[in-house]
GROMACS .gro file of C-alpha atoms in nm:
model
  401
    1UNK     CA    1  -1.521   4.262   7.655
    2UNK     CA    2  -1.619   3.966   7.844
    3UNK     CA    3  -1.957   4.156   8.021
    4UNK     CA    4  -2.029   4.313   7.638
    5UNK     CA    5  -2.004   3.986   7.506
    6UNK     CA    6  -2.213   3.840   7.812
    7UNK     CA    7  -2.485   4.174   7.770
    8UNK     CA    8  -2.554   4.055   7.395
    9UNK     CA    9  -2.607   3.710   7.492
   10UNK     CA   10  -2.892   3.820   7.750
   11UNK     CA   11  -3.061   4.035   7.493
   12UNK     CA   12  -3.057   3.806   7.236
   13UNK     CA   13  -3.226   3.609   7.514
   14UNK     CA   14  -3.434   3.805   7.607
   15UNK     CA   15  -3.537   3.920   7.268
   16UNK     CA   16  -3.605   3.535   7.182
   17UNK     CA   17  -3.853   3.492   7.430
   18UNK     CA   18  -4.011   3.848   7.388
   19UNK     CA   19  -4.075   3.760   7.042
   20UNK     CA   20  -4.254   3.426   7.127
   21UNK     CA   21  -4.429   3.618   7.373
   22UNK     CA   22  -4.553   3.872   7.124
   23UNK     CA   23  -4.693   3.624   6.935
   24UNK     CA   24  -4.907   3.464   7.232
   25UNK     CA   25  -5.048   3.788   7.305
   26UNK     CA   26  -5.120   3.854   6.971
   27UNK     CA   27  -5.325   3.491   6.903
   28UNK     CA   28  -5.500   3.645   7.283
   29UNK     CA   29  -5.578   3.966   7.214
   30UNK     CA   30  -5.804   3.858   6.872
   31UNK     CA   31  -5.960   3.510   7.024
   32UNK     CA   32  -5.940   3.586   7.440
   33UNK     CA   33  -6.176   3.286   7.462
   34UNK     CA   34  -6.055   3.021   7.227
   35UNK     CA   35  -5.669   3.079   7.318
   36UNK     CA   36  -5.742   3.102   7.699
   37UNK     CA   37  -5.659   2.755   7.773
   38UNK     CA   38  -5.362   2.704   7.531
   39UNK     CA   39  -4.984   2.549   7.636
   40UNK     CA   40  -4.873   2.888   7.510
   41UNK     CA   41  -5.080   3.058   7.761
   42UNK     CA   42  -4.988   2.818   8.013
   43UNK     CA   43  -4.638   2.880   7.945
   44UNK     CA   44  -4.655   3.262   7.931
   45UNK     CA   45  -4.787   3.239   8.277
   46UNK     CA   46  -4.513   3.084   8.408
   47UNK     CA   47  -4.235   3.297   8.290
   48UNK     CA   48  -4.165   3.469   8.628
   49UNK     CA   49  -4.064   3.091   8.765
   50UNK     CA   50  -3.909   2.918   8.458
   51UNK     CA   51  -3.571   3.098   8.514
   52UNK     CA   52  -3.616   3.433   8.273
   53UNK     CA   53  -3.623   3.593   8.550
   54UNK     CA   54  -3.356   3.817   8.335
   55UNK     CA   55  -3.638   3.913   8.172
   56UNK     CA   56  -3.757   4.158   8.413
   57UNK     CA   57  -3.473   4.298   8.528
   58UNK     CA   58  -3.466   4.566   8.261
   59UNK     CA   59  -3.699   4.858   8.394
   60UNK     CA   60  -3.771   4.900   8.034
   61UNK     CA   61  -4.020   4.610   8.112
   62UNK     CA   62  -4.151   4.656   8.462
   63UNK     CA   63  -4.497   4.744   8.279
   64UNK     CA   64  -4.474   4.433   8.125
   65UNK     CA   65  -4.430   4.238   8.391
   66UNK     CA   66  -4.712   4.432   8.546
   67UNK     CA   67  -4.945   4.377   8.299
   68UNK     CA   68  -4.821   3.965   8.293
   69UNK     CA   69  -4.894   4.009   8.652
   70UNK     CA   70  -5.248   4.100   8.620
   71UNK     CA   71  -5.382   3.904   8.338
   72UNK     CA   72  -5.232   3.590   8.558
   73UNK     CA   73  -5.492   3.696   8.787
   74UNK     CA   74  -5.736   3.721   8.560
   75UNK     CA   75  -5.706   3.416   8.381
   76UNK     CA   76  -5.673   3.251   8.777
   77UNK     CA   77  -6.005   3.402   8.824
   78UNK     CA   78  -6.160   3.251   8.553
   79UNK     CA   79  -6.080   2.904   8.604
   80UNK     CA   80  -6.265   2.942   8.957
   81UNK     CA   81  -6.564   2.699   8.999
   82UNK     CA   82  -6.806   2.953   9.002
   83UNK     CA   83  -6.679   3.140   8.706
   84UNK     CA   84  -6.869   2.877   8.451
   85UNK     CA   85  -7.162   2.903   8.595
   86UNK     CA   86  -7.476   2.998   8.359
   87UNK     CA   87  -7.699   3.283   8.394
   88UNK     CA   88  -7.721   3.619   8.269
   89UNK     CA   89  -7.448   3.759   8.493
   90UNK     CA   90  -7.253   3.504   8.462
   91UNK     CA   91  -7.275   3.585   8.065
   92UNK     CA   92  -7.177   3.943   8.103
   93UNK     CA   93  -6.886   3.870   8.389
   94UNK     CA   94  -6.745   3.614   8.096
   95UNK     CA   95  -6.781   3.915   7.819
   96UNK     CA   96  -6.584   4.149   8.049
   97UNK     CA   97  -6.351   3.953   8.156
   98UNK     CA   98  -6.264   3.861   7.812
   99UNK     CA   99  -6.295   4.209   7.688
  100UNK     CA  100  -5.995   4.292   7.962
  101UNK     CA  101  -5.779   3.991   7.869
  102UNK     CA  102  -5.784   4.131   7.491
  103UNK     CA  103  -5.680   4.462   7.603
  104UNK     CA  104  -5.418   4.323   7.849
  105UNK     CA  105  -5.299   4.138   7.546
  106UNK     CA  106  -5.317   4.440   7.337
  107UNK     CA  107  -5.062   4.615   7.621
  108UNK     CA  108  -4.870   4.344   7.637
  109UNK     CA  109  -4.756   4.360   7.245
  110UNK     CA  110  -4.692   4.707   7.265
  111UNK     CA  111  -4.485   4.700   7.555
  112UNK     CA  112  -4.277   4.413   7.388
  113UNK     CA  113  -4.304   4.593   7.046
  114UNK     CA  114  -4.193   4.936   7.210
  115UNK     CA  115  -3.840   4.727   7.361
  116UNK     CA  116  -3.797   4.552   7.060
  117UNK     CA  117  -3.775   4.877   6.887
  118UNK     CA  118  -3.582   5.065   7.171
  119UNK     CA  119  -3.252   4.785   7.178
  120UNK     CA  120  -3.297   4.805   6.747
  121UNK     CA  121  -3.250   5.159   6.739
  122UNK     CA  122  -2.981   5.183   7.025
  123UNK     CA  123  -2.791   4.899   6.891
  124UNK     CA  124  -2.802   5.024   6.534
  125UNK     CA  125  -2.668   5.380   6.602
  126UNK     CA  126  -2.432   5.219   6.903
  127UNK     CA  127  -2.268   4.976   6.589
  128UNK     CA  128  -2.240   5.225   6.396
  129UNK     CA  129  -2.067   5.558   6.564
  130UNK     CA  130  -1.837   5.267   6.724
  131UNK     CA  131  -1.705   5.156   6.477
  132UNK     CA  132  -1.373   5.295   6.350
  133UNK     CA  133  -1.286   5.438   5.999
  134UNK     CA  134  -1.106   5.116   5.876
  135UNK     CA  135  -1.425   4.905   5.919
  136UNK     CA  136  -1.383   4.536   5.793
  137UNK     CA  137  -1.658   4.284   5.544
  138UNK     CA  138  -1.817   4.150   5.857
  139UNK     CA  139  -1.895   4.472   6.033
  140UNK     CA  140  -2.022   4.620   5.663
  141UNK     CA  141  -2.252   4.298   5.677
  142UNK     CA  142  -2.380   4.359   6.023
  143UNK     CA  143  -2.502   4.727   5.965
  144UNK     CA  144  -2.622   4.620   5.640
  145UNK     CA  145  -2.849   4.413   5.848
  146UNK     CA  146  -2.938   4.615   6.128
  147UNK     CA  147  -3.001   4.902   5.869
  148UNK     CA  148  -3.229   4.627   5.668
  149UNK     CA  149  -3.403   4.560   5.981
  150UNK     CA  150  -3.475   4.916   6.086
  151UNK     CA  151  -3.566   5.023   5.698
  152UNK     CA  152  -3.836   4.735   5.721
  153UNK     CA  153  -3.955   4.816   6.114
  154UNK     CA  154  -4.056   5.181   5.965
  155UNK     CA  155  -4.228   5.009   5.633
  156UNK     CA  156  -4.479   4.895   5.882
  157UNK     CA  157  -4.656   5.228   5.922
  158UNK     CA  158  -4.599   5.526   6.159
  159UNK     CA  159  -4.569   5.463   6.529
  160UNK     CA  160  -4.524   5.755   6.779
  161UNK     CA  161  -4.259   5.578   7.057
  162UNK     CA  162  -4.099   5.485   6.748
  163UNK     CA  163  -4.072   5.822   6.625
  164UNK     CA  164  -3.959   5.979   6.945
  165UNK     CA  165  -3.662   5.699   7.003
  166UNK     CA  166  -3.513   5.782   6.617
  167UNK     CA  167  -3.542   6.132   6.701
  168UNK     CA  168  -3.357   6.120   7.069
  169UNK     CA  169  -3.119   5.906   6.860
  170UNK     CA  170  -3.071   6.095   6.613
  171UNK     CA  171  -3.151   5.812   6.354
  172UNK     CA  172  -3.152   6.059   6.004
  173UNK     CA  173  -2.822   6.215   6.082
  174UNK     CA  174  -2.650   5.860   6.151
  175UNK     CA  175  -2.844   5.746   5.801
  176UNK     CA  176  -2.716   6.057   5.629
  177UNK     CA  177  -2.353   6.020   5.701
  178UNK     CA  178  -2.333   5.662   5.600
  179UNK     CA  179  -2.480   5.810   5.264
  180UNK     CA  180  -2.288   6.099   5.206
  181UNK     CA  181  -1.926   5.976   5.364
  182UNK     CA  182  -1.761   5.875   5.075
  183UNK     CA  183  -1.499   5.590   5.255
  184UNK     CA  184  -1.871   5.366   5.332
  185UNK     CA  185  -1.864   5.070   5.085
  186UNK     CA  186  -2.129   5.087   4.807
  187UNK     CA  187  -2.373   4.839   5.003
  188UNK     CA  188  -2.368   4.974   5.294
  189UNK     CA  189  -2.466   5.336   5.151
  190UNK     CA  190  -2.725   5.204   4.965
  191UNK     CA  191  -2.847   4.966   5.287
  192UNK     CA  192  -2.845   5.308   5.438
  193UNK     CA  193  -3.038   5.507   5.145
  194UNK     CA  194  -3.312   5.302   5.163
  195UNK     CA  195  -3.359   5.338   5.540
  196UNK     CA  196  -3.399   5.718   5.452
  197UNK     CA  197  -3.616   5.620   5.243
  198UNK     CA  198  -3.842   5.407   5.443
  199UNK     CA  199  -3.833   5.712   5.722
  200UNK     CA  200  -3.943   5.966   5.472
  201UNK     CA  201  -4.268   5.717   5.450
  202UNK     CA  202  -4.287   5.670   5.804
  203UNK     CA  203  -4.348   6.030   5.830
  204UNK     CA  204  -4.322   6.282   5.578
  205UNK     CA  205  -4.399   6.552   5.798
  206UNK     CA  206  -4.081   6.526   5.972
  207UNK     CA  207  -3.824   6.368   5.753
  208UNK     CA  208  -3.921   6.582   5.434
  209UNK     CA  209  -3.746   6.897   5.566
  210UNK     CA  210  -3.427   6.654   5.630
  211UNK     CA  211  -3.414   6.584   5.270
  212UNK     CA  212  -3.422   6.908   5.152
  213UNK     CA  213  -3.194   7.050   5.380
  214UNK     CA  214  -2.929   6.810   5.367
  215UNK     CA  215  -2.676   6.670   5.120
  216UNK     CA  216  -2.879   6.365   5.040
  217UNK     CA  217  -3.020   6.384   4.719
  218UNK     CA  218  -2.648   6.505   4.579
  219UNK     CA  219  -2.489   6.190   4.751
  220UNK     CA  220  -2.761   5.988   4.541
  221UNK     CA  221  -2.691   6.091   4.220
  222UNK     CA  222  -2.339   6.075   4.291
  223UNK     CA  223  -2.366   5.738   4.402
  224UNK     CA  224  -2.551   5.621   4.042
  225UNK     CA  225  -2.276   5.763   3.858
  226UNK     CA  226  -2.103   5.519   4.052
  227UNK     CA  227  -2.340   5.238   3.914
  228UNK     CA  228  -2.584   5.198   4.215
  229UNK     CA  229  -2.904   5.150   4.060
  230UNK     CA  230  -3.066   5.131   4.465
  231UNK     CA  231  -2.932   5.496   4.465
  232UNK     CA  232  -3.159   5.584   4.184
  233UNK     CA  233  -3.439   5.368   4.305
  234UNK     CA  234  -3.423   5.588   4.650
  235UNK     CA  235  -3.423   5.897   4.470
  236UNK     CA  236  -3.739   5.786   4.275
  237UNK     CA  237  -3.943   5.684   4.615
  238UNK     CA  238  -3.825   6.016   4.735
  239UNK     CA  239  -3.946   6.197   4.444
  240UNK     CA  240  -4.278   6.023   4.429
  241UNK     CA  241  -4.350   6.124   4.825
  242UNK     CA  242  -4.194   6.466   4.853
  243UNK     CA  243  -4.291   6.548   4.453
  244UNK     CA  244  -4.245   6.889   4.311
  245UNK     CA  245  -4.069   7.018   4.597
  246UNK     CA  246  -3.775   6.789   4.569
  247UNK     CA  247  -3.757   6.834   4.186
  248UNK     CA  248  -3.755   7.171   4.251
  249UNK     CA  249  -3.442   7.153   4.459
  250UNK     CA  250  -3.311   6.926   4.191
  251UNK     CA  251  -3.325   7.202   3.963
  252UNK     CA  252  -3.216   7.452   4.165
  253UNK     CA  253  -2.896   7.294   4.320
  254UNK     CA  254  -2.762   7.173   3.891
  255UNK     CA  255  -2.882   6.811   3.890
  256UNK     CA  256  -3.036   6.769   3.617
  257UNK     CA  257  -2.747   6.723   3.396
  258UNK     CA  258  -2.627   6.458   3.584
  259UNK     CA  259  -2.940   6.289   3.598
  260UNK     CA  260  -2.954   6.304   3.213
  261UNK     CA  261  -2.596   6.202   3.198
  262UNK     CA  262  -2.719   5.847   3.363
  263UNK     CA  263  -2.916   5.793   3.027
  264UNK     CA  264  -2.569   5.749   2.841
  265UNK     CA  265  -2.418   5.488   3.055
  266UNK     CA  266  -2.374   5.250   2.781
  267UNK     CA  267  -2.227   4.981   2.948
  268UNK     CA  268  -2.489   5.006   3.225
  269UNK     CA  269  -2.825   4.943   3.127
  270UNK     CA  270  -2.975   4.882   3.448
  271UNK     CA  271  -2.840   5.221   3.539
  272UNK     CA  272  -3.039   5.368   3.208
  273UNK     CA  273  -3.340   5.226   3.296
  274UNK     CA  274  -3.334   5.355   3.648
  275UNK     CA  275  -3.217   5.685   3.516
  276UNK     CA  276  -3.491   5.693   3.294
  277UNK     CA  277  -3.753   5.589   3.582
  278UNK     CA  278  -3.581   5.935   3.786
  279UNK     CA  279  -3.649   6.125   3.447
  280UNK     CA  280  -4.051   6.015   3.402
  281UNK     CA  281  -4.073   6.122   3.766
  282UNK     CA  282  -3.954   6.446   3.695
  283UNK     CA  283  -4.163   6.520   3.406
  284UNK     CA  284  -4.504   6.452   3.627
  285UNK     CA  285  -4.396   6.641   3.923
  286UNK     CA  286  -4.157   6.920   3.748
  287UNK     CA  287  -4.220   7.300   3.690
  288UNK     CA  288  -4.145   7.434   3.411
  289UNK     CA  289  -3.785   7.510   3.495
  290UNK     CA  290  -3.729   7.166   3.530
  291UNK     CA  291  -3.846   7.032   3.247
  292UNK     CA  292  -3.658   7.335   3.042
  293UNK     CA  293  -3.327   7.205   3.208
  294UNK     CA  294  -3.371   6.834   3.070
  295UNK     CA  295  -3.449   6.958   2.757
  296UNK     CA  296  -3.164   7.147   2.688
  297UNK     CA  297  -2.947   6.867   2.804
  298UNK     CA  298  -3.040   6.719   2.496
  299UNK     CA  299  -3.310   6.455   2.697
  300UNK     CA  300  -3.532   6.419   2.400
  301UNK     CA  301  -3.225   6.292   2.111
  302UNK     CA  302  -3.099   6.077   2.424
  303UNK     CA  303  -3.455   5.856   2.431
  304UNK     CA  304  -3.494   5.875   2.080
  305UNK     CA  305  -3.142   5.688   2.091
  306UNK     CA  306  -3.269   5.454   2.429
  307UNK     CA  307  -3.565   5.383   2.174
  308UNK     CA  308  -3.407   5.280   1.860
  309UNK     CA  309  -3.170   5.067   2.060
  310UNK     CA  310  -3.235   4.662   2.114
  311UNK     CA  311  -3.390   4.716   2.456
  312UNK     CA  312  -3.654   4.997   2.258
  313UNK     CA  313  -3.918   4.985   2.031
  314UNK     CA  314  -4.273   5.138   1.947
  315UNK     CA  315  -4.565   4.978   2.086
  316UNK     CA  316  -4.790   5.151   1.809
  317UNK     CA  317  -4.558   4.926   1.558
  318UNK     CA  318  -4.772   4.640   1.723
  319UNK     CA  319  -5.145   4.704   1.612
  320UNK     CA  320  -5.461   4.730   1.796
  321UNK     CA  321  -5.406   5.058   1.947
  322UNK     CA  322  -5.747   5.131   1.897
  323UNK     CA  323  -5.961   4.832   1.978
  324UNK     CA  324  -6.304   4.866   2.207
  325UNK     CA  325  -6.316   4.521   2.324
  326UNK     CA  326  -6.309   4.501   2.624
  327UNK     CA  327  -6.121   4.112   2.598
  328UNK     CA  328  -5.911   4.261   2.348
  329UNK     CA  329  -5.793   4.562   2.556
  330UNK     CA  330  -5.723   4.366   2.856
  331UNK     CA  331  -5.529   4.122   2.593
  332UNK     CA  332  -5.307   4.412   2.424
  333UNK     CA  333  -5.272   4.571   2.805
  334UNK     CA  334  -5.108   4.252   2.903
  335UNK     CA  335  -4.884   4.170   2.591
  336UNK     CA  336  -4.766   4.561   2.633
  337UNK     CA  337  -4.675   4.532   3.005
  338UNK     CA  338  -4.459   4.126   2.913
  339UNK     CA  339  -4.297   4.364   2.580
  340UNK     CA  340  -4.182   4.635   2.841
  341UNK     CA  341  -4.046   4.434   3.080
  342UNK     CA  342  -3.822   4.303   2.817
  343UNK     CA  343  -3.771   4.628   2.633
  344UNK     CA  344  -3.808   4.865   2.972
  345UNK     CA  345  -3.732   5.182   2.669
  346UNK     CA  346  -4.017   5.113   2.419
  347UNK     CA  347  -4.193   5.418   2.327
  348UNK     CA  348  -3.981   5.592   2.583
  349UNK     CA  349  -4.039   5.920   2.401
  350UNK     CA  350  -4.399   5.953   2.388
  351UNK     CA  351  -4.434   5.822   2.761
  352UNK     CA  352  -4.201   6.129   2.857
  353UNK     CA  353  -4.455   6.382   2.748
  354UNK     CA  354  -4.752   6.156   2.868
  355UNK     CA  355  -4.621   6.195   3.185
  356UNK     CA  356  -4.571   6.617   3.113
  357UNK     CA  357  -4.961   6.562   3.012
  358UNK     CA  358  -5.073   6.384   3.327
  359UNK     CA  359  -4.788   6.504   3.549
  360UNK     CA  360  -4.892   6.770   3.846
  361UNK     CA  361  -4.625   7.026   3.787
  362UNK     CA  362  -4.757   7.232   3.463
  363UNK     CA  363  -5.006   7.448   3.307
  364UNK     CA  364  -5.196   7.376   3.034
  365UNK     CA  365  -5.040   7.580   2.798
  366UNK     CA  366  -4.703   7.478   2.920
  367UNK     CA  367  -4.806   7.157   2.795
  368UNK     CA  368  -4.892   7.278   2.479
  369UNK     CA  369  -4.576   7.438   2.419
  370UNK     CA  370  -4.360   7.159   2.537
  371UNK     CA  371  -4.537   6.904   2.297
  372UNK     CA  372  -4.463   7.116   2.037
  373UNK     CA  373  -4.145   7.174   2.154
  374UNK     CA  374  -4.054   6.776   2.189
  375UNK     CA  375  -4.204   6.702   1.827
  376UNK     CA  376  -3.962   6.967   1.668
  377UNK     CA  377  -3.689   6.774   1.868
  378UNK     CA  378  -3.757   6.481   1.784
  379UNK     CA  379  -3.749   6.575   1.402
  380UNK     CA  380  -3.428   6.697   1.492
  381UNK     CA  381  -3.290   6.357   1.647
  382UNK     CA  382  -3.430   6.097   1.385
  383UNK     CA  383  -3.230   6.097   1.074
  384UNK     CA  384  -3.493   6.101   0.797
  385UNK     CA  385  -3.871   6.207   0.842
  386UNK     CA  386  -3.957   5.793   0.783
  387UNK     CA  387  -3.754   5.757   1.128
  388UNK     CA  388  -3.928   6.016   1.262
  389UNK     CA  389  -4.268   5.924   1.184
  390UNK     CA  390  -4.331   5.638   1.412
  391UNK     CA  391  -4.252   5.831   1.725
  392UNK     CA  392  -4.419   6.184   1.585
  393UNK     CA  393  -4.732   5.938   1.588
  394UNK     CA  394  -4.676   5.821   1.974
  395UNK     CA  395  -4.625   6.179   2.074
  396UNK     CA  396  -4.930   6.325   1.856
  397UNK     CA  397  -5.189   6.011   1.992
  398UNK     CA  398  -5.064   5.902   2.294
  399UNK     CA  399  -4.939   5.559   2.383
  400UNK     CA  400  -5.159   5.288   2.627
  401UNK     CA  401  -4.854   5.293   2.928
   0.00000   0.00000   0.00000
């Protein structure tokens, strides 16, 4: 326990000077000449004899100490009497030699990036497959953290050392069964949904097939009937990147109805507004078969309902839907976007089939029919043809969202 405890302590070490470190070679690598002379420069010079000599034990590092090594040199070199002198050569030795101290620095980072990333990843899955069934608040709040961390280290755009250490690790199978194993607490599932979600950005081209595959996208929508609007919010970022392929699967595996089923959450309404962010996703990127399958679960009655509540209305009720100017557009663009925010299900109806008009996933005469289909519901769901009107109107010319 004692060496453990005494192994953290010398990381976090470590990782406290690696990160000041990264910094320095970060302010070198874009002004070589300006920074050259700096305390911090100074100071990363001197690492090797100001006891971190810890710091390059690790082998992990040995390149970085090699490439510390050598741009020590360098700068030594350039502080020699006959390194300021002026003269065309002397000119072109400067350029060079400040040309190599940016890449140095460049190395430098990425070494100290690449260990960063290696102890994140190690630690993270170490935490987690160690840690026992009955796992208490602080551990919950430690991989929420670590899970945070990692979610926002793949946010930054792909990397290929950082692909191939989540892949030895195993990183997407850890992620999955903190989503899908139903003892997890709800943050820490949800901490762990949105890593999968941030490695589905990182790269599609591998994590896509994951998704598919695997019981993720049923733990989501489970989750959400569980009142996790971050569930919902995952399964909308995974929609938008993996798009009509995912909905697809949606449709295939019976999800749908649950989806829809989210709408009626009374009691929830940040859970209905999510839900209905999942559904206008859907109708861009859904076949046919999709959009069939909310339909008959009675989608269209359920947003004439969202929009006739409090948190509804029609945005043609407010005027100027058809105004030129260009001061007055920007003007009715704004007060629309303030009204939604504070009525997220205004006009929720007629920006369901604008997204079936603009959406990806159908013909054109698939359109056709399902506009005709939705006004015939809608007459259907209002109570009188005066109820009915306002939202026929949306549907027949369109709203400005």
């Amino acid at each position: 326990m004692e060496e453990e405890t005494q192994r953290e302590d010398n990381q976090q070490q470590v990782l406290k000077v690696l990160e000041a470190l990264k910094q320095i070679s970060r302010n070198l690598k874009n002004k070589p000449t300006q920074n050259l002379n700096s305390n911090s420069i100074k100071a990363l010079l001197e690492l090797e004899t100001e006891g971190y000599t810890i710091l390059f034990k690790d082998p992990n590092l040995q390149n970085l100490s090699n490439h510390l090594t050598k741009l020590k040199q360098i700068i030594h070199n350039n502080h020699l009497p006959n390194s300021h002198t002026h003269g065309i050569r002397s000119f072109i030795r400067r350029r060079i030699t400040n040309h190599e101290i940016s890449k140095l620095a460049e190395s430098i980072e990425t070494e100290i990036q690449a260990w960063i990333d290696r102890e994140s990843v190690e630690n993270l899955v170490k935490f987690v497959q160690n840690s026992d069934g009955d796992t208490n608040e602080d551990d919950d709040d430690e991989k929420v953290k670590l899970l945070t961390q990692f979610e926002n280290r793949v946010l930054q755009g792909f990397n290929r050392d950082l692909q191939d250490l989540v892949l030895k690790f195993k990183v997407f199978n850890v992620l999955e069964t903190l989503v899908c194993n139903p003892k997890n607490s709800l943050k820490l599932k949800e901490a762990a949904a949105f890593a999968v979600g941030g490695l589905v950005e990182f790269n599609k081209d591998v994590f896509v097939g994951e998704v598919l595959m695997g019981p993720i996208i049923p733990a989501l929508i489970s989750m959400g009937s569980s009142t996790s609007t971050c569930s919902i919010q995952v399964l909308c970022s995974l929609i938008r990147s993996i798009k009509s392929p995912l909905v697809d699967e949606i449709e295939t595996n019976g999800l749908i109805p649950k989806i829809i089923k989210l709408l009626g959450l009374e009691n929830e309404p940040s859970i209905r507004v999510t839900a209905l962010d999942c559904v206008l996703e859907i109708g861009y990127f859904g076949r046919k078969e999709a959009v069939d399958a909310m339909l008959e679960e009675g989608l269209v009655k359920k947003l004439v309902e969202l929009q006739r509540s409090q948190l509804g209305g029609c945005l043609i009720d407010m005027g100027d839907r058809f105004e030129d100017d260009d001061e007055k557009v920007k003007t009715r663009d704004r007060r629309d976007r303030e009204y939604l925010e504070e009525h997220p299900f205004v006009s929720c109806v007629s920006r369901f089939w604008i997204q079936l008009d603009v959406g990806e996933g159908l013909r054109q005469r698939e359109k056709r029919a399902f506009k005709l289909e939705i006004l015939q519901r809608v007459r259907e769901a209002c109570d009188s043809d005066s109820d009915a009107a306002t939202i026929l109107a949306e549907v027949l010319w369109g709203s400005s969202l």
